[in-house]
Coordinates of C-alpha atoms in Angstrom, one line a residue:
Chain A
D53 CA 151.7 -4.1 -92.9
A54 CA 152.0 -4.4 -89.2
G55 CA 149.5 -6.8 -87.8
V56 CA 147.8 -7.0 -84.7
I57 CA 150.7 -6.3 -81.7
Q58 CA 150.0 -7.8 -78.4
S59 CA 152.4 -7.6 -75.5
P60 CA 153.7 -9.2 -73.4
R61 CA 154.1 -12.5 -75.4
H62 CA 154.4 -14.4 -72.1
E63 CA 153.3 -13.5 -68.5
V64 CA 153.8 -15.5 -65.4
T65 CA 152.7 -14.4 -62.3
E66 CA 151.5 -15.1 -58.8
M67 CA 147.8 -15.3 -57.8
G68 CA 146.2 -12.3 -56.4
Q69 CA 148.5 -9.9 -58.8
E70 CA 147.1 -7.5 -61.2
V71 CA 147.9 -8.5 -64.9
T72 CA 147.3 -6.1 -67.7
L73 CA 147.4 -7.3 -71.5
R74 CA 147.9 -4.8 -74.0
C75 CA 147.0 -4.7 -77.8
K76 CA 147.5 -2.4 -80.9
P77 CA 144.9 -3.3 -83.5
I78 CA 145.6 -2.9 -87.2
S79 CA 145.4 0.8 -88.2
G80 CA 142.2 1.8 -89.8
H81 CA 140.4 -1.3 -88.1
D82 CA 137.1 -0.2 -86.3
Y83 CA 136.5 -3.6 -84.3
L84 CA 138.6 -4.9 -81.7
F85 CA 137.9 -8.3 -80.1
W86 CA 139.4 -10.0 -76.9
Y87 CA 139.4 -13.9 -76.8
R88 CA 140.6 -16.5 -74.5
Q89 CA 141.6 -19.8 -75.4
T90 CA 142.0 -23.0 -73.2
M91 CA 142.1 -26.8 -74.0
M92 CA 139.0 -27.1 -72.2
R93 CA 136.8 -24.3 -73.5
G94 CA 138.4 -23.5 -76.9
L95 CA 138.4 -19.9 -78.1
E96 CA 135.9 -17.6 -76.3
L97 CA 135.0 -14.1 -77.0
L98 CA 135.2 -11.8 -73.8
I99 CA 134.4 -8.4 -75.1
Y100 CA 134.4 -6.5 -78.2
F101 CA 134.7 -2.7 -79.1
N102 CA 133.4 -1.0 -82.3
N103 CA 135.0 2.8 -82.7
N104 CA 136.4 2.5 -79.1
V105 CA 133.1 2.0 -77.6
P106 CA 132.5 -1.7 -75.7
I107 CA 129.6 -3.1 -77.5
D108 CA 129.2 -6.8 -75.9
D109 CA 130.9 -7.7 -72.6
S110 CA 128.7 -10.6 -72.1
G111 CA 131.7 -12.9 -72.1
M112 CA 133.5 -11.4 -69.4
P113 CA 133.8 -13.9 -66.7
E114 CA 133.7 -11.8 -63.7
D115 CA 134.2 -8.5 -62.3
R116 CA 137.6 -9.4 -62.0
F117 CA 138.1 -8.7 -65.7
S118 CA 137.8 -5.3 -67.2
A119 CA 138.9 -3.9 -70.7
K120 CA 139.2 -0.6 -72.3
M121 CA 139.9 1.0 -75.4
P122 CA 141.1 4.9 -74.8
N123 CA 141.8 5.5 -78.4
A124 CA 141.8 3.9 -81.8
S125 CA 145.2 2.4 -81.7
F126 CA 145.3 1.0 -78.0
S127 CA 143.3 -1.6 -75.6
T128 CA 144.0 -3.3 -72.4
L129 CA 142.5 -6.1 -70.9
K130 CA 143.0 -6.2 -67.0
I131 CA 142.6 -9.0 -64.5
Q132 CA 142.7 -7.9 -60.7
P133 CA 143.0 -10.0 -58.8
S134 CA 144.6 -12.8 -60.9
E135 CA 143.6 -16.6 -60.2
P136 CA 145.2 -19.7 -61.3
R137 CA 142.1 -20.5 -63.4
D138 CA 142.8 -17.4 -65.5
S139 CA 145.7 -19.1 -67.0
A140 CA 145.2 -19.4 -70.7
V141 CA 146.2 -17.8 -74.0
Y142 CA 144.5 -14.4 -74.6
F143 CA 144.1 -13.1 -78.3
C144 CA 143.3 -9.8 -79.4
A145 CA 142.0 -9.3 -82.8
S146 CA 140.9 -6.6 -85.1
S147 CA 138.5 -6.0 -88.2
F148 CA 137.3 -3.6 -90.5
Y149 CA 133.4 -3.5 -90.9
N150 CA 132.4 -7.1 -91.4
Q151 CA 135.5 -8.2 -92.7
P152 CA 137.4 -11.2 -91.3
Q153 CA 139.1 -10.7 -88.1
H154 CA 142.8 -10.6 -87.8
F155 CA 144.6 -12.2 -84.9
G156 CA 147.5 -11.1 -82.8
D157 CA 150.1 -13.5 -81.8
G158 CA 148.4 -14.0 -78.2
T159 CA 149.6 -13.5 -74.7
R160 CA 150.3 -16.7 -72.9
L161 CA 149.4 -16.2 -69.2
S162 CA 150.3 -18.2 -66.4
I163 CA 149.2 -17.8 -63.0
L164 CA 150.9 -19.8 -60.1
Chain B
G282 CA 122.8 -18.7 -78.6
Q283 CA 125.1 -20.5 -80.6
N284 CA 126.2 -24.3 -80.9
I285 CA 128.6 -25.3 -83.1
D286 CA 129.8 -28.9 -83.7
Q287 CA 132.7 -30.0 -85.6
P288 CA 134.8 -33.5 -85.3
T289 CA 137.5 -33.1 -82.5
E290 CA 140.4 -35.0 -84.5
M291 CA 141.0 -36.4 -88.2
T292 CA 143.8 -38.0 -89.9
A293 CA 144.6 -38.2 -93.4
T294 CA 147.4 -38.9 -95.8
E295 CA 149.8 -36.7 -97.7
G296 CA 148.4 -35.8 -100.9
A297 CA 145.0 -37.1 -100.2
I298 CA 141.8 -35.1 -99.8
V299 CA 140.0 -34.3 -96.2
Q300 CA 136.7 -32.8 -95.6
I301 CA 136.0 -31.5 -92.2
N302 CA 132.3 -30.7 -91.6
C303 CA 130.5 -28.1 -89.1
T304 CA 127.1 -28.0 -88.1
Y305 CA 125.6 -25.2 -86.2
Q306 CA 122.6 -23.7 -84.7
T307 CA 122.4 -20.1 -84.3
S308 CA 119.9 -17.2 -83.2
G309 CA 121.3 -15.2 -85.8
F310 CA 123.4 -15.6 -88.9
N311 CA 125.6 -13.3 -90.8
G312 CA 128.2 -15.6 -92.4
L313 CA 130.5 -18.8 -91.5
F314 CA 134.2 -18.5 -91.2
W315 CA 137.1 -20.9 -91.2
Y316 CA 140.2 -20.2 -89.7
Q317 CA 143.5 -22.6 -89.4
Q318 CA 145.4 -22.7 -86.2
H319 CA 149.1 -24.2 -85.9
A320 CA 149.9 -25.2 -82.5
G321 CA 151.2 -22.5 -80.4
E322 CA 150.1 -20.0 -83.2
A323 CA 147.2 -17.4 -83.7
P324 CA 144.1 -18.5 -85.7
T325 CA 144.7 -17.2 -89.6
F326 CA 141.6 -16.6 -91.8
L327 CA 141.1 -19.1 -94.5
S328 CA 137.6 -18.8 -96.0
Y329 CA 133.9 -16.9 -95.7
N330 CA 130.6 -17.9 -96.6
V331 CA 127.5 -15.8 -96.3
L332 CA 125.4 -17.3 -99.3
D333 CA 124.9 -21.2 -100.2
G334 CA 127.2 -22.7 -102.0
L335 CA 131.0 -23.6 -102.9
E336 CA 133.8 -20.8 -102.5
E337 CA 137.3 -22.1 -103.8
K338 CA 140.5 -20.7 -103.1
G339 CA 143.4 -22.9 -104.0
R340 CA 143.8 -26.2 -102.4
F341 CA 141.3 -24.9 -100.0
S342 CA 137.3 -24.9 -100.7
S343 CA 134.5 -24.3 -98.3
F344 CA 130.8 -25.1 -98.7
L345 CA 128.0 -23.3 -96.8
S346 CA 124.1 -24.7 -96.8
R347 CA 122.0 -22.4 -94.5
S348 CA 119.0 -24.3 -94.5
K349 CA 120.7 -27.1 -93.1
G350 CA 122.9 -25.3 -90.8
Y351 CA 126.0 -26.9 -92.5
S352 CA 129.3 -26.2 -93.8
Y353 CA 132.3 -28.1 -94.7
L354 CA 136.1 -27.2 -95.6
L355 CA 137.8 -29.3 -98.0
L356 CA 141.7 -29.7 -98.4
K357 CA 143.0 -31.1 -101.5
E358 CA 146.3 -32.4 -102.1
L359 CA 147.5 -32.5 -98.5
Q360 CA 150.9 -31.4 -97.4
M361 CA 152.4 -32.0 -94.1
K362 CA 152.1 -28.3 -93.1
D363 CA 148.6 -28.6 -93.2
S364 CA 148.6 -30.4 -89.9
A365 CA 146.8 -27.9 -87.7
S366 CA 143.4 -27.2 -85.9
Y367 CA 140.7 -25.9 -88.2
L368 CA 138.2 -23.8 -86.4
C369 CA 134.7 -23.1 -87.6
A370 CA 133.1 -19.8 -86.6
V371 CA 129.6 -18.5 -86.9
K372 CA 129.0 -14.5 -87.3
N373 CA 125.8 -13.1 -85.7
A374 CA 124.0 -10.0 -87.0
G375 CA 126.3 -8.1 -84.2
N376 CA 129.7 -9.0 -85.8
M377 CA 130.4 -11.4 -83.0
L378 CA 132.2 -14.5 -83.8
T379 CA 131.4 -17.7 -81.8
F380 CA 134.0 -20.6 -82.5
G381 CA 133.7 -24.2 -82.6
G382 CA 136.2 -26.2 -80.5
G383 CA 138.1 -27.0 -83.7
T384 CA 139.3 -29.7 -85.4
R385 CA 142.8 -31.3 -85.1
L386 CA 144.1 -32.5 -88.5
M387 CA 147.2 -34.6 -88.4
V388 CA 148.6 -35.3 -92.1
K389 CA 150.7 -38.2 -92.1
P390 CA 153.3 -39.2 -94.9

């Protein structure tokens, strides 16, 4: 079975550029989560969706970050403009109802 | 809000038993999860407790005491491949997970 698929796996870009991270959840899962992981702050929830609707975005650091889920099989996390402090590993996870979350392999983002 | 504490690092010997503790204070509780994360990889689900007591799954067991806000993950017959970070996470009523900082376990020969 295909797991959660994220792209790209690695992204290196200069500050000020727009960055778009993509996620395809496991088919049939109705929850989708975006996390950010850094050494300093650990794994932090940014936003999550239920049935494509954003439920809680209180973890989104600022207006430079936005996330969308246009359909049940696709979500994006966008940073515009990007800053060096946004460098982190971004994980997408999905789950069915209250079952355990399954994580994608992550996108390692470096902003120069 | 949520506050989750677990030790930063632990070291154990191959073949031994290790217990990783997790304490939490939460504004809502709907279960406690343990995840394993190898360096450079994604977290993978290990165990889930919603009621008090011990859940056993092979070499791994997890315990929960809701009244004490306490959980532990027990790893038996340690293997070198068990060297990883172990993340404790609490779920609130809204299906959100809040993760602790993780415990980095080093297994030595």
